[in-house]
Amino acid sequence: GDAKLKKEIVGKYHYAQTEVEDDMTVTIDGWFDFKADATTNMAASVIIEMDMSDMAVLFGETEPLKLRYDMAVSGTYDLKDSFLVYPYDTNTMTLELTQTQGGGEMVAVYRSMPKPLLETQLIPSLTEQMNLNNSEKIVEITDKHMIVDTADGQMTYERE
């Protein structure tokens, strides 16, 4: 039952996922830490790669633009009928642009924006995802991994 899962879940997990959308690829490399006191922290690097060929008209030939954000958020978790529920406190979320590569002049334009467009889109999108995807059914926990059922299918978190 849930009491057994609460003991077994404690630890640190790693996951990676990639989503491709039109001319943008988003790779998330993340870590969850589930503590015995029912608090949880999540840290991730979000790498966004954009095909800039559409921008050639404005900026001339531009190589793909790659941005890396480092993000962290914390909250609490609970287990209810084998469902892992973790409503992150999105007010604790930090997001920092830590690396840019390629993109030609576009990077300068992007960096000069006071609050880059992506950030104003990324934070609400991540916040919304966290508020929606905060319940996953635990399929299996071993000393190597945790497998959960999510809205998008099964996901495996490797134990660190």
Rosetta silent file (secondary structure, phi, psi, omega in degrees, C-alpha in Angstrom):
SEQUENCE: GDAKLKKEIVGKYHYAQTEVEDDMTVTIDGWFDFKADATTNMAASVIIEMDMSDMAVLFGETEPLKLRYDMAVSGTYDLKDSFLVYPYDTNTMTLELTQTQGGGEMVAVYRSMPKPLLETQLIPSLTEQMNLNNSEKIVEITDKHMIVDTADGQMTYERE
SCORE:     score description
SCORE:     0.000 S_00000001
   1 L     0.000 -165.525 -175.997    0.000    0.000    0.000 S_00000001
   2 H   -64.375  -36.149 -178.547    0.850    3.664    0.254 S_00000001
   3 H   -62.178  -41.044  178.871    2.815    3.311    3.524 S_00000001
   4 H   -65.905  -44.426  179.428    5.210    0.849    1.861 S_00000001
   5 H   -61.773  -38.465 -179.144    5.577    3.105   -1.202 S_00000001
   6 H   -60.267  -33.797  177.553    6.297    6.111    1.039 S_00000001
   7 H   -74.855  -42.694 -173.788    9.324    4.258    2.426 S_00000001
   8 H   -72.171  -28.007 -172.451   10.467    2.968   -0.964 S_00000001
   9 H   -74.680  -24.983 -174.203   10.167    6.243   -2.898 S_00000001
  10 L   -54.613  127.703  179.228   12.686    8.198   -0.802 S_00000001
  11 E   147.944 -173.665 -176.059   15.721    9.041   -2.924 S_00000001
  12 E  -114.459  136.809 -176.774   16.962   10.888   -5.955 S_00000001
  13 E  -127.962  152.579  178.625   15.877   10.138   -9.529 S_00000001
  14 E  -121.526  145.995  173.639   16.992   11.208  -12.978 S_00000001
  15 E  -148.403  159.336  177.633   14.982   11.446  -16.184 S_00000001
  16 E  -141.649  137.597  175.331   15.420   12.755  -19.695 S_00000001
  17 E  -146.813  148.794 -179.465   12.830   13.536  -22.318 S_00000001
  18 E  -127.735  133.316  176.283   12.829   15.168  -25.725 S_00000001
  19 E  -124.408  134.637  178.764    9.893   16.740  -27.498 S_00000001
  20 E  -111.930  128.327 -178.235    9.964   17.898  -31.095 S_00000001
  21 E  -137.149  116.916 -178.575    7.526   20.565  -32.168 S_00000001
  22 L    47.435 -115.894 -177.677    7.625   22.130  -35.646 S_00000001
  23 L  -104.717   29.167 -178.172   11.094   23.682  -35.887 S_00000001
  24 E  -133.631  134.794  175.837   11.878   23.433  -32.174 S_00000001
  25 E  -117.042  128.199  179.151   13.347   20.595  -30.101 S_00000001
  26 E  -116.568  120.723  178.333   13.067   20.727  -26.308 S_00000001
  27 E  -113.906  126.745  178.792   15.225   18.367  -24.243 S_00000001
  28 E  -113.795  125.540  178.189   14.700   18.169  -20.505 S_00000001
  29 E  -117.053  109.654 -170.354   17.349   16.594  -18.334 S_00000001
  30 E  -134.084  165.224  179.043   16.016   16.506  -14.803 S_00000001
  31 E  -134.136  136.566  171.929   16.365   15.243  -11.238 S_00000001
  32 E  -113.642  147.330  174.916   13.775   14.703   -8.551 S_00000001
  33 E  -129.414  112.345  177.917   14.615   14.324   -4.903 S_00000001
  34 E  -102.442  117.201 -176.325   11.914   12.782   -2.706 S_00000001
  35 L   -98.136  159.495 -178.021   12.769   13.210    0.966 S_00000001
  36 L   -62.932  -24.047 -179.114   11.447   11.243    3.968 S_00000001
  37 L   -87.834   16.336  176.515    9.744   14.408    5.312 S_00000001
  38 L    70.076   18.704  171.914    7.487   14.528    2.207 S_00000001
  39 E   -99.809  156.390  179.806    9.281   17.486    0.638 S_00000001
  40 E  -141.551  146.447  174.806   10.570   17.303   -2.897 S_00000001
  41 E  -124.895  147.504  176.127   12.952   19.288   -5.049 S_00000001
  42 E  -133.459  134.838  175.891   13.260   19.193   -8.798 S_00000001
  43 E  -131.126  143.294 -179.352   16.098   20.566  -10.868 S_00000001
  44 E  -152.922  150.838  167.460   16.373   20.407  -14.631 S_00000001
  45 E  -106.957  131.343 -178.358   18.258   21.766  -17.548 S_00000001
  46 E  -111.270  113.654 -178.385   15.950   22.639  -20.403 S_00000001
  47 E  -106.973  121.880 -177.769   17.718   22.774  -23.757 S_00000001
  48 E  -112.765  122.657  177.784   15.819   24.426  -26.581 S_00000001
  49 E  -116.168  125.941 -178.075   17.101   24.103  -30.126 S_00000001
  50 E  -119.537  133.864  174.259   15.458   26.165  -32.835 S_00000001
  51 L   -78.065  119.299 -172.942   15.822   25.908  -36.563 S_00000001
  52 L   -97.323   11.655 -175.107   16.330   29.542  -37.555 S_00000001
  53 H   -60.607  -27.606  176.589   15.904   29.154  -41.317 S_00000001
  54 H   -65.620  -23.645 -176.764   12.573   31.027  -41.107 S_00000001
  55 H   -87.024   -4.691 -176.393   14.510   34.011  -39.753 S_00000001
  56 H   -54.886  -34.864  179.799   16.861   34.138  -42.749 S_00000001
  57 H   -59.186  -42.437 -177.761   14.679   36.859  -44.296 S_00000001
  58 H   -84.322  -38.421 -169.904   15.283   39.140  -41.311 S_00000001
  59 H  -117.773    6.962 -173.961   18.770   38.160  -40.226 S_00000001
  60 L    75.056 -175.384 -177.967   20.428   36.524  -43.212 S_00000001
  61 L   -60.415  126.271  177.703   21.587   32.925  -42.933 S_00000001
  62 L  -126.965  138.118  176.190   21.523   31.877  -39.317 S_00000001
  63 L   -74.956  164.240  179.868   22.699   28.649  -37.797 S_00000001
  64 L   -56.114  147.916 -179.782   20.329   26.887  -35.385 S_00000001
  65 E  -100.648  131.990  179.339   19.899   28.622  -32.053 S_00000001
  66 E  -124.024  126.376  179.747   20.490   26.621  -28.887 S_00000001
  67 E  -122.565  141.475  175.743   19.485   27.914  -25.473 S_00000001
  68 E  -123.182  124.659  175.405   20.013   26.239  -22.137 S_00000001
  69 E  -110.443  141.198  171.523   17.953   27.141  -19.111 S_00000001
  70 E  -109.421  129.741 -176.568   18.602   25.791  -15.647 S_00000001
  71 E  -130.340  153.752  176.937   15.519   25.537  -13.537 S_00000001
  72 E  -146.725  149.804  178.572   14.660   24.461  -10.014 S_00000001
  73 E  -156.131  152.944  178.105   11.445   24.182   -8.023 S_00000001
  74 E  -134.238  168.297 -179.071   10.407   22.677   -4.715 S_00000001
  75 E   179.559 -153.571 -179.939    7.249   21.510   -3.022 S_00000001
  76 E  -125.103  166.428  175.120    5.709   18.594   -1.162 S_00000001
  77 L  -140.038  161.620  177.531    4.532   15.171   -2.229 S_00000001
  78 E  -148.700  164.150  175.305    2.058   12.581   -1.067 S_00000001
  79 E  -122.309  126.578 -179.892    0.912    9.107   -2.087 S_00000001
  80 E  -133.449  113.604 -178.716   -2.781    8.358   -2.499 S_00000001
  81 L    50.990   48.311 -179.497   -3.897    4.941   -3.768 S_00000001
  82 L    68.918    6.051  175.053   -0.498    4.416   -5.463 S_00000001
  83 E   -94.121  129.706  176.071   -0.747    7.849   -7.093 S_00000001
  84 E   -88.124  119.683 -178.583    2.202   10.127   -6.538 S_00000001
  85 E  -115.389  120.692  179.714    0.835   13.635   -6.034 S_00000001
  86 L  -137.839   88.489  176.632    3.300   16.482   -6.019 S_00000001
  87 L   -76.698  100.726  178.084    1.917   19.990   -6.231 S_00000001
  88 E   -66.537  146.790  174.005    5.066   22.041   -6.712 S_00000001
  89 E   -85.572   97.657 -173.150    5.042   25.515   -5.271 S_00000001
  90 E   -65.651  -12.847  174.868    5.548   27.322   -8.562 S_00000001
  91 E   -70.156  -18.025 -179.517    6.451   30.499   -6.633 S_00000001
  92 E   -88.716   -1.561 -174.387    9.728   28.778   -5.727 S_00000001
  93 E   -69.425  133.061  172.501   10.626   28.240   -9.386 S_00000001
  94 E  -118.591  143.602 -179.576   13.880   29.731  -10.625 S_00000001
  95 E  -141.534  124.282 -176.646   14.792   29.818  -14.289 S_00000001
  96 E  -134.201  132.312  176.358   18.093   31.093  -15.589 S_00000001
  97 E   -77.147  113.638 -174.091   19.447   31.305  -19.126 S_00000001
  98 E  -108.761  -13.318 -177.856   22.878   29.701  -18.718 S_00000001
  99 E  -157.505  138.755  171.819   24.057   29.096  -22.273 S_00000001
 100 E  -132.050  146.827 -178.090   23.409   30.295  -25.806 S_00000001
 101 E  -148.641  139.438  176.725   24.949   28.918  -28.955 S_00000001
 102 E    70.793 -158.082  177.165   24.519   29.700  -32.647 S_00000001
 103 L    78.009   -3.121  177.432   21.640   31.770  -33.900 S_00000001
 104 L    53.198 -136.599 -177.628   23.904   34.459  -35.361 S_00000001
 105 H   -63.211  -22.093 -177.139   22.631   38.011  -34.733 S_00000001
 106 H   -57.721  -35.529 -178.934   19.472   36.559  -33.271 S_00000001
 107 H   -63.243  -43.964  179.466   21.256   35.796  -29.990 S_00000001
 108 H   -60.998  -44.429  179.410   22.249   39.447  -29.524 S_00000001
 109 H   -61.408  -46.126 -177.487   18.689   40.529  -30.246 S_00000001
 110 H   -61.832  -46.036 -178.064   17.377   37.867  -27.892 S_00000001
 111 H   -67.825  -27.318 -176.775   19.777   38.723  -25.068 S_00000001
 112 H   -78.967  -12.576  177.943   19.013   42.432  -25.348 S_00000001
 113 L   -70.182  135.480 -177.550   15.320   41.891  -24.600 S_00000001
 114 L   -58.978  -50.279  174.630   14.593   42.823  -20.985 S_00000001
 115 L  -125.404   96.827 -174.618   12.502   39.705  -20.392 S_00000001
 116 L   -48.443  141.168 -178.649   13.117   37.417  -23.325 S_00000001
 117 H   -48.190  -43.776 -176.367    9.997   36.288  -25.098 S_00000001
 118 H   -61.885  -39.337 -179.466   10.840   32.665  -24.442 S_00000001
 119 H   -65.512  -39.010 -179.455   11.014   33.242  -20.713 S_00000001
 120 H   -70.701  -21.913  175.456    7.622   34.907  -20.665 S_00000001
 121 H   -91.159  -38.756 -173.633    6.304   31.877  -22.558 S_00000001
 122 H   -67.326  -47.186 -177.733    8.427   29.225  -20.857 S_00000001
 123 H   -61.379  -51.130  178.610    7.622   30.026  -17.233 S_00000001
 124 H   -60.932  -36.665 -179.308    3.817   30.030  -17.679 S_00000001
 125 H   -66.399  -44.397  178.487    4.042   26.893  -19.804 S_00000001
 126 H   -65.340  -41.166  179.407    6.205   25.066  -17.223 S_00000001
 127 H   -61.484  -44.545 -179.589    3.960   26.307  -14.404 S_00000001
 128 H   -63.296  -44.518  178.581    0.873   25.084  -16.221 S_00000001
 129 H   -60.399  -41.460 -179.247    2.483   21.692  -16.889 S_00000001
 130 H   -65.970  -36.095 -179.818    3.459   21.353  -13.250 S_00000001
 131 H   -74.831  -28.713  179.186   -0.044   22.159  -12.117 S_00000001
 132 H   -83.097  -51.081 -173.911   -1.563   19.699  -14.597 S_00000001
 133 L   -89.757   50.922 -178.132    0.931   16.834  -14.423 S_00000001
 134 L  -108.824   25.998  176.286    1.141   16.606  -10.682 S_00000001
 135 E  -146.819  120.955 -178.826   -0.335   13.152  -10.343 S_00000001
 136 E  -135.435  136.459  178.513    1.234    9.961  -11.655 S_00000001
 137 E   -81.860  126.940  179.023    0.363    6.350  -10.853 S_00000001
 138 E   -78.486  123.066  179.207    3.351    4.396   -9.580 S_00000001
 139 E   -91.205  -42.539 -176.312    3.701    1.149  -11.509 S_00000001
 140 E  -159.137  139.468  170.671    6.924   -0.068   -9.906 S_00000001
 141 E  -126.386  127.045  174.817    9.664    1.090   -7.544 S_00000001
 142 L  -128.775 -176.361  177.649   12.928   -0.856   -7.301 S_00000001
 143 L   -77.265   -2.822  178.938   16.410    0.052   -6.099 S_00000001
 144 L  -106.421  -32.822 -175.676   17.200    0.935   -9.738 S_00000001
 145 E  -160.612  172.918  171.348   14.191    2.941  -10.932 S_00000001
 146 E  -129.095  131.652  177.521   10.620    4.108  -10.550 S_00000001
 147 E  -111.746  131.094 -179.260    8.108    3.596  -13.354 S_00000001
 148 E  -127.134  153.953  172.495    5.018    5.803  -13.464 S_00000001
 149 E   -95.911  122.855  178.045    1.966    6.095  -15.679 S_00000001
 150 E  -116.078  176.110  178.623    1.536    9.642  -16.950 S_00000001
 151 L   -60.007  -27.791 -177.774   -0.991   11.243  -19.267 S_00000001
 152 L   -98.087   14.178 -178.559    1.545   10.700  -22.079 S_00000001
 153 E   109.011 -170.303 -176.617    2.283    7.027  -21.315 S_00000001
 154 E   -78.458  144.107 -179.681    4.855    5.334  -19.089 S_00000001
 155 E  -131.056  138.816  178.087    7.896    7.191  -17.860 S_00000001
 156 E  -111.771  127.100  174.132   10.952    5.707  -16.140 S_00000001
 157 E  -105.885  120.024 -179.256   12.902    7.668  -13.560 S_00000001
 158 E   -81.468  136.354  178.237   16.341    6.131  -12.941 S_00000001
 159 E   -75.287  136.171 -179.893   17.503    6.077   -9.333 S_00000001
 160 L   -80.133    0.000    0.000   20.713    8.013   -8.772 S_00000001
